[in-house]
GROMACS .gro file of C-alpha atoms in nm:
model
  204
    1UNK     CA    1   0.000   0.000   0.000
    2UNK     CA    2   0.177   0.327  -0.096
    3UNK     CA    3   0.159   0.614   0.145
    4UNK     CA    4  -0.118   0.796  -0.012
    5UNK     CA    5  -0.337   0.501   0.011
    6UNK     CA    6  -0.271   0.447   0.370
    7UNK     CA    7  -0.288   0.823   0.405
    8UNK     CA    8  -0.654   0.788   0.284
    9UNK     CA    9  -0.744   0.478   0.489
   10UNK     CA   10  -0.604   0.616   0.798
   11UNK     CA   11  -0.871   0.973   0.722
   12UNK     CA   12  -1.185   0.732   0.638
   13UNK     CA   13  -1.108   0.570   1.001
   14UNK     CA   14  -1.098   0.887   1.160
   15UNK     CA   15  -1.366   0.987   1.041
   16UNK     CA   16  -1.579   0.646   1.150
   17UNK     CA   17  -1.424   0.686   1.479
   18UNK     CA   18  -1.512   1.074   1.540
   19UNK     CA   19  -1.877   0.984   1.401
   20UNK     CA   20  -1.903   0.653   1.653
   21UNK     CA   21  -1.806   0.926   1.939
   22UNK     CA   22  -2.035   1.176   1.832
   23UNK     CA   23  -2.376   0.933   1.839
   24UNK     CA   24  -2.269   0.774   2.145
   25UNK     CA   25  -2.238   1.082   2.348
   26UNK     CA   26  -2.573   1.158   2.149
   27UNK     CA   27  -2.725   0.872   2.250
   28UNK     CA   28  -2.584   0.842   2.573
   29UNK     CA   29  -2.507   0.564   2.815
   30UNK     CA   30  -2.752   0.360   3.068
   31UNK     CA   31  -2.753   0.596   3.380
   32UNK     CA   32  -2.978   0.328   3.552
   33UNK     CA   33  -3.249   0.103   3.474
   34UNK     CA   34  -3.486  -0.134   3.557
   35UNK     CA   35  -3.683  -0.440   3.473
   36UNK     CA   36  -3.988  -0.553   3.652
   37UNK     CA   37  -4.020  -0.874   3.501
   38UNK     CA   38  -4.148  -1.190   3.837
   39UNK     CA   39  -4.284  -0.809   3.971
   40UNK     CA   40  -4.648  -0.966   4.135
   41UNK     CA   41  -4.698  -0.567   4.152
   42UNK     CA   42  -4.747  -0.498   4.498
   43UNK     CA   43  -4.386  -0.442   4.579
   44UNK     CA   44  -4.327  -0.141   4.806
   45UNK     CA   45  -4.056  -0.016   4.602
   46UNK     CA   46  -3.854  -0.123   4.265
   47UNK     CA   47  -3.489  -0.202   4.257
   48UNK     CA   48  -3.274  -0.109   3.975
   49UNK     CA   49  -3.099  -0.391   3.750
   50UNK     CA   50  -2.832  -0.154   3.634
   51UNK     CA   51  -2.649   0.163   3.724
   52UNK     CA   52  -2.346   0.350   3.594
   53UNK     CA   53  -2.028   0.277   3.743
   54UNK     CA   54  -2.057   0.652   3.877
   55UNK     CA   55  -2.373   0.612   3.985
   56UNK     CA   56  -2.348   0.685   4.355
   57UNK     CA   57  -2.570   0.393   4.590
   58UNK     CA   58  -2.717   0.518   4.884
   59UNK     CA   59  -3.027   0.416   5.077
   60UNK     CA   60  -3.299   0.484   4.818
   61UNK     CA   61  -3.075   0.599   4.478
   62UNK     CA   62  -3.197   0.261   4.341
   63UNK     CA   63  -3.526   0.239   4.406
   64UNK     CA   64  -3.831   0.331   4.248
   65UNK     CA   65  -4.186   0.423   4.455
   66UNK     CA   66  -4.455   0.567   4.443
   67UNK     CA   67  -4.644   0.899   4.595
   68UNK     CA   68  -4.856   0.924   4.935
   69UNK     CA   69  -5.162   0.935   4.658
   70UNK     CA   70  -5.165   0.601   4.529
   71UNK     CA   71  -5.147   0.246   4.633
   72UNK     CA   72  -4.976  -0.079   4.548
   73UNK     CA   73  -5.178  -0.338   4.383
   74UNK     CA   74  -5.136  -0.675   4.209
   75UNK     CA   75  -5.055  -0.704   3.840
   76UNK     CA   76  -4.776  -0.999   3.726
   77UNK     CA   77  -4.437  -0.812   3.584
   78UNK     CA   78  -4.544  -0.482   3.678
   79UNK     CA   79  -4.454  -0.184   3.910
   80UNK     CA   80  -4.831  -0.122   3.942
   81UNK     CA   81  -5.111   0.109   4.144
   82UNK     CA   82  -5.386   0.221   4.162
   83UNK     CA   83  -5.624   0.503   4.345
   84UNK     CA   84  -5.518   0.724   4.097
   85UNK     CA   85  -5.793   0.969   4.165
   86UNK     CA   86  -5.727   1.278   4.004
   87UNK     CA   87  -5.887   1.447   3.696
   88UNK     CA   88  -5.643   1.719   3.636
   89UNK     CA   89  -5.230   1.726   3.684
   90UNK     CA   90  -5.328   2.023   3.981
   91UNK     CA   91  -5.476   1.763   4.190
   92UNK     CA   92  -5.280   1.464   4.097
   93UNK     CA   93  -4.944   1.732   4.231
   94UNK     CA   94  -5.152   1.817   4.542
   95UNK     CA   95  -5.264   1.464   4.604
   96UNK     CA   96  -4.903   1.278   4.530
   97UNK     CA   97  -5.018   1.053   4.268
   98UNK     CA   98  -4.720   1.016   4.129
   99UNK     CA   99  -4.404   0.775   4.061
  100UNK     CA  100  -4.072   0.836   4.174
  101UNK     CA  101  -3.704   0.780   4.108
  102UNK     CA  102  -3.360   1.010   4.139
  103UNK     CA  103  -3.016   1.021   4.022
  104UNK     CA  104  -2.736   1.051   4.225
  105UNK     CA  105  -2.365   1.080   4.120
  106UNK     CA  106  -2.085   0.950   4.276
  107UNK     CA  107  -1.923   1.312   4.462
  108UNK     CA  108  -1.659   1.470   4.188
  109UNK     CA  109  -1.875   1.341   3.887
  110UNK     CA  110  -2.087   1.537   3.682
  111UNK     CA  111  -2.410   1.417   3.509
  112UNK     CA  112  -2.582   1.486   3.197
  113UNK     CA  113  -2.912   1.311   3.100
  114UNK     CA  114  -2.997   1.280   2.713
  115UNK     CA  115  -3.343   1.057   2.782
  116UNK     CA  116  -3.586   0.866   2.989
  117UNK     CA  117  -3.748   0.583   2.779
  118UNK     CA  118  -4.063   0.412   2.953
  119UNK     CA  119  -4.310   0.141   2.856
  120UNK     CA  120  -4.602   0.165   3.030
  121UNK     CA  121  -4.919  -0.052   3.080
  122UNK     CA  122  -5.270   0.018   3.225
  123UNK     CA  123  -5.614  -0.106   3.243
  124UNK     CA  124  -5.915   0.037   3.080
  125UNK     CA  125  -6.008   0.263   3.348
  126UNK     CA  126  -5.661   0.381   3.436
  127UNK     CA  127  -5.480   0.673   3.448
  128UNK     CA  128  -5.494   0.819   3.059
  129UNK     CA  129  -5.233   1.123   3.143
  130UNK     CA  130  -4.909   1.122   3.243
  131UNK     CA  131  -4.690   1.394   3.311
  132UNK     CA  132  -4.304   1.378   3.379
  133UNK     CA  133  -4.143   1.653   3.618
  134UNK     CA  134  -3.804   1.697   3.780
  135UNK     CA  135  -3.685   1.862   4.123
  136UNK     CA  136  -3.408   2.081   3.904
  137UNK     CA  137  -3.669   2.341   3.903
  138UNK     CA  138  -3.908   2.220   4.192
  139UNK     CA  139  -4.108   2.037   3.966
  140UNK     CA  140  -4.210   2.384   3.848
  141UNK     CA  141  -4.251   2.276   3.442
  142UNK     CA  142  -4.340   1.932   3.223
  143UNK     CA  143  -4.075   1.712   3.069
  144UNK     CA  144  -4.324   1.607   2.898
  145UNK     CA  145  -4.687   1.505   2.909
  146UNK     CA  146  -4.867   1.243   2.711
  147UNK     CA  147  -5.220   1.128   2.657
  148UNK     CA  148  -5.233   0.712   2.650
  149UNK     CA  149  -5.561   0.583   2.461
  150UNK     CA  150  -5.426   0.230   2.446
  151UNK     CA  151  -5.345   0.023   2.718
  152UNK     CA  152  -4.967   0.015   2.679
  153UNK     CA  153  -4.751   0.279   2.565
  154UNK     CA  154  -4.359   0.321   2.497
  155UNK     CA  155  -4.275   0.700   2.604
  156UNK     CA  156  -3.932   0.818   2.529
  157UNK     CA  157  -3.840   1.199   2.705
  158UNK     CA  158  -3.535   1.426   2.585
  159UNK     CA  159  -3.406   1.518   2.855
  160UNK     CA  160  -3.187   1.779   2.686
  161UNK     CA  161  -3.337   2.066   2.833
  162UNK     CA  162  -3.177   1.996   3.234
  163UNK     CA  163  -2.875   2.152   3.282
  164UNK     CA  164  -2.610   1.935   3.328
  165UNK     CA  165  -2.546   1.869   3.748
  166UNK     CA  166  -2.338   1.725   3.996
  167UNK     CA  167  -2.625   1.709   4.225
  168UNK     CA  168  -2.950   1.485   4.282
  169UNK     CA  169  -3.207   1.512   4.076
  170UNK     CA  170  -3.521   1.327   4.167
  171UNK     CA  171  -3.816   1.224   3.904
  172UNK     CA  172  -4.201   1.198   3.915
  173UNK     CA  173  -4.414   1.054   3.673
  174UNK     CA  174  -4.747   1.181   3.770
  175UNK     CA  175  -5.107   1.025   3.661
  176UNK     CA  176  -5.451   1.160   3.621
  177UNK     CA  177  -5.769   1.157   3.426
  178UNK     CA  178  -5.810   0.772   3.539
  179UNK     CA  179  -6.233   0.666   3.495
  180UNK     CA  180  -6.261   0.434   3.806
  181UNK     CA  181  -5.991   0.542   4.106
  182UNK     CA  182  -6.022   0.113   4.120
  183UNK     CA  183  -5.848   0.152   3.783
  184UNK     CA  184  -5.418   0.081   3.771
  185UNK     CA  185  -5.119   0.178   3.542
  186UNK     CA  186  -4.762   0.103   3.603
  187UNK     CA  187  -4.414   0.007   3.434
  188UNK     CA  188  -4.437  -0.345   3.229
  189UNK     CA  189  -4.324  -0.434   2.879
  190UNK     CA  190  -4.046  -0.649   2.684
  191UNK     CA  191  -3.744  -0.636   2.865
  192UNK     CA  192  -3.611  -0.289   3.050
  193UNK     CA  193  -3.931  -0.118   3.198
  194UNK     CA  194  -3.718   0.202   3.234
  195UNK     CA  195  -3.452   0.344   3.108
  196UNK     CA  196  -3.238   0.673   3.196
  197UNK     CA  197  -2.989   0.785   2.942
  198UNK     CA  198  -2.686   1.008   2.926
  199UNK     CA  199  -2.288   1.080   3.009
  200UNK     CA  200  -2.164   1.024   3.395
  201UNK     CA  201  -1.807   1.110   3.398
  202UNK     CA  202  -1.549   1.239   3.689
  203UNK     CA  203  -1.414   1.593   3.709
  204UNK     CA  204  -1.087   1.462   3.751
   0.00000   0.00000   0.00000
C-alpha cells in the first residue's frame, strides 16, 4: 500500500471513529435502569438492575416508589397502582399521585441526562395522562406530558433541556384523568421497563 493510500485509509477511520463518538455521546449511556419482570406488583418499592459505574448507591438511589396518593396493587411483571384519583395534573401534584425515582452521582462526577425511555401498561379505566417533572426546578414545568388511549404505551423523554449537574435530581411521573380510582397503570413491557440515558463522567 503506498503512502497515499494508507494516508486515505487512515482519514476514512478517523472519520468512522469521530462519528461513533459523536452518536454515542448523542445517544448516551444507561444511567440506571430497571426491569420488573417476576414483579407480582405490589412491591413497596422497585430495585434497579443496572447503574453507571458513577452512579453513587445510597439508601434509596436505586429504588423506584410511588407517591402518598396512590397504592400498590397486584398485576404480574409490573410496578403497578392504583387510586389514581385525580382528573387534572393540579390535583394529581396536590394529592401525590405520582411515581418516583432520582439520580445521584458518585461526589466529583458530573451528570448529563440525554433521555428517559418508559413502557407503560394500564387497564381500561386507568390513568390516561401522564406527566413527567423533575426537582431541578421544583417540579415547576413538564418534561413532557402524554395522553395514552391504548393500554400500553412506549414513552421516550429528551431530557436535553436539564442543565447538566453534579447534584440529585429526583423524578415523578405523575397520573390523572383515570375513569374508576379502582383503575391501575404502572411500568411493564419487553425487557427494560425504564430506562435513563446520558454521560456520567469524573471531574478529575
Amino acid at each position: 500500500m503506498n503512502h497515499r493510500c494508507f494516508s486515505q485509509v487512515s482519514l476514512i477511520f478517523m472519520i468512522l471513529f469521530l462519528f461513533m463518538t459523536l452518536v454515542s455521546n448523542v445517544q448516551g449511556e444507561t444511567i440506571i435502569a430497571w426491569d420488573f419482570e417476576g414483579y407480582t406488583g405490589e412491591e413497596k418499592t422497585g430495585e434497579a438492575i443496572e447503574k453507571h459505574p458513577f452512579f453513587m448507591v445510597t439508601d434509596s438511589s436505586l429504588y423506584i416508589r410511588r407517591g402518598p396518593g396512590i397504592k400498590h396493587v397486584p398485576n404480574n411483571n409490573r410496578f403497578n397502582a392504583n387510586s389514581w384519583a385525580e382528573a387534572d395534573l393540579i390535583s394529581a401534584l396536590s394529592q401525590g399521585d405520582y411515581f418516583e425515582w432520582e439520580i445521584v452521582p458518585d461526589p466529583g462526577c458530573r451528570l448529563t441526562l440525554t433521555s428517559i425511555t418508559m413502557q407503560l401498561e394500564r387497564s381500561s379505566t386507568g390513568p390516561s395522562f401522564f406527566t413527567l417533572r423533575s426537582s431541578q426546578d421544583h417540579f415547576e414545568s413538564d418534561l413532557g406530558t402524554w395522553e395514552i388511549s391504548n393500554t400500553s404505551a412506549i414513552i421516550t423523554v429528551d431530557l436535553s433541556s436539564l442543565e447538566e449537574t453534579d447534584s440529585r435530581i429526583l423524578f415523578r411521573l405523575y397520573g390523572y384523568g383515570n375513569s374508576s380510582a379502582a383503575g391501575s397503570a404502572g411500568f411493564e413491557g419487553v425487557g427494560k421497563d425504564l430506562i435513563v440515558e446520558g454521560t456520567l463522567v469524573s471531574k478529575v
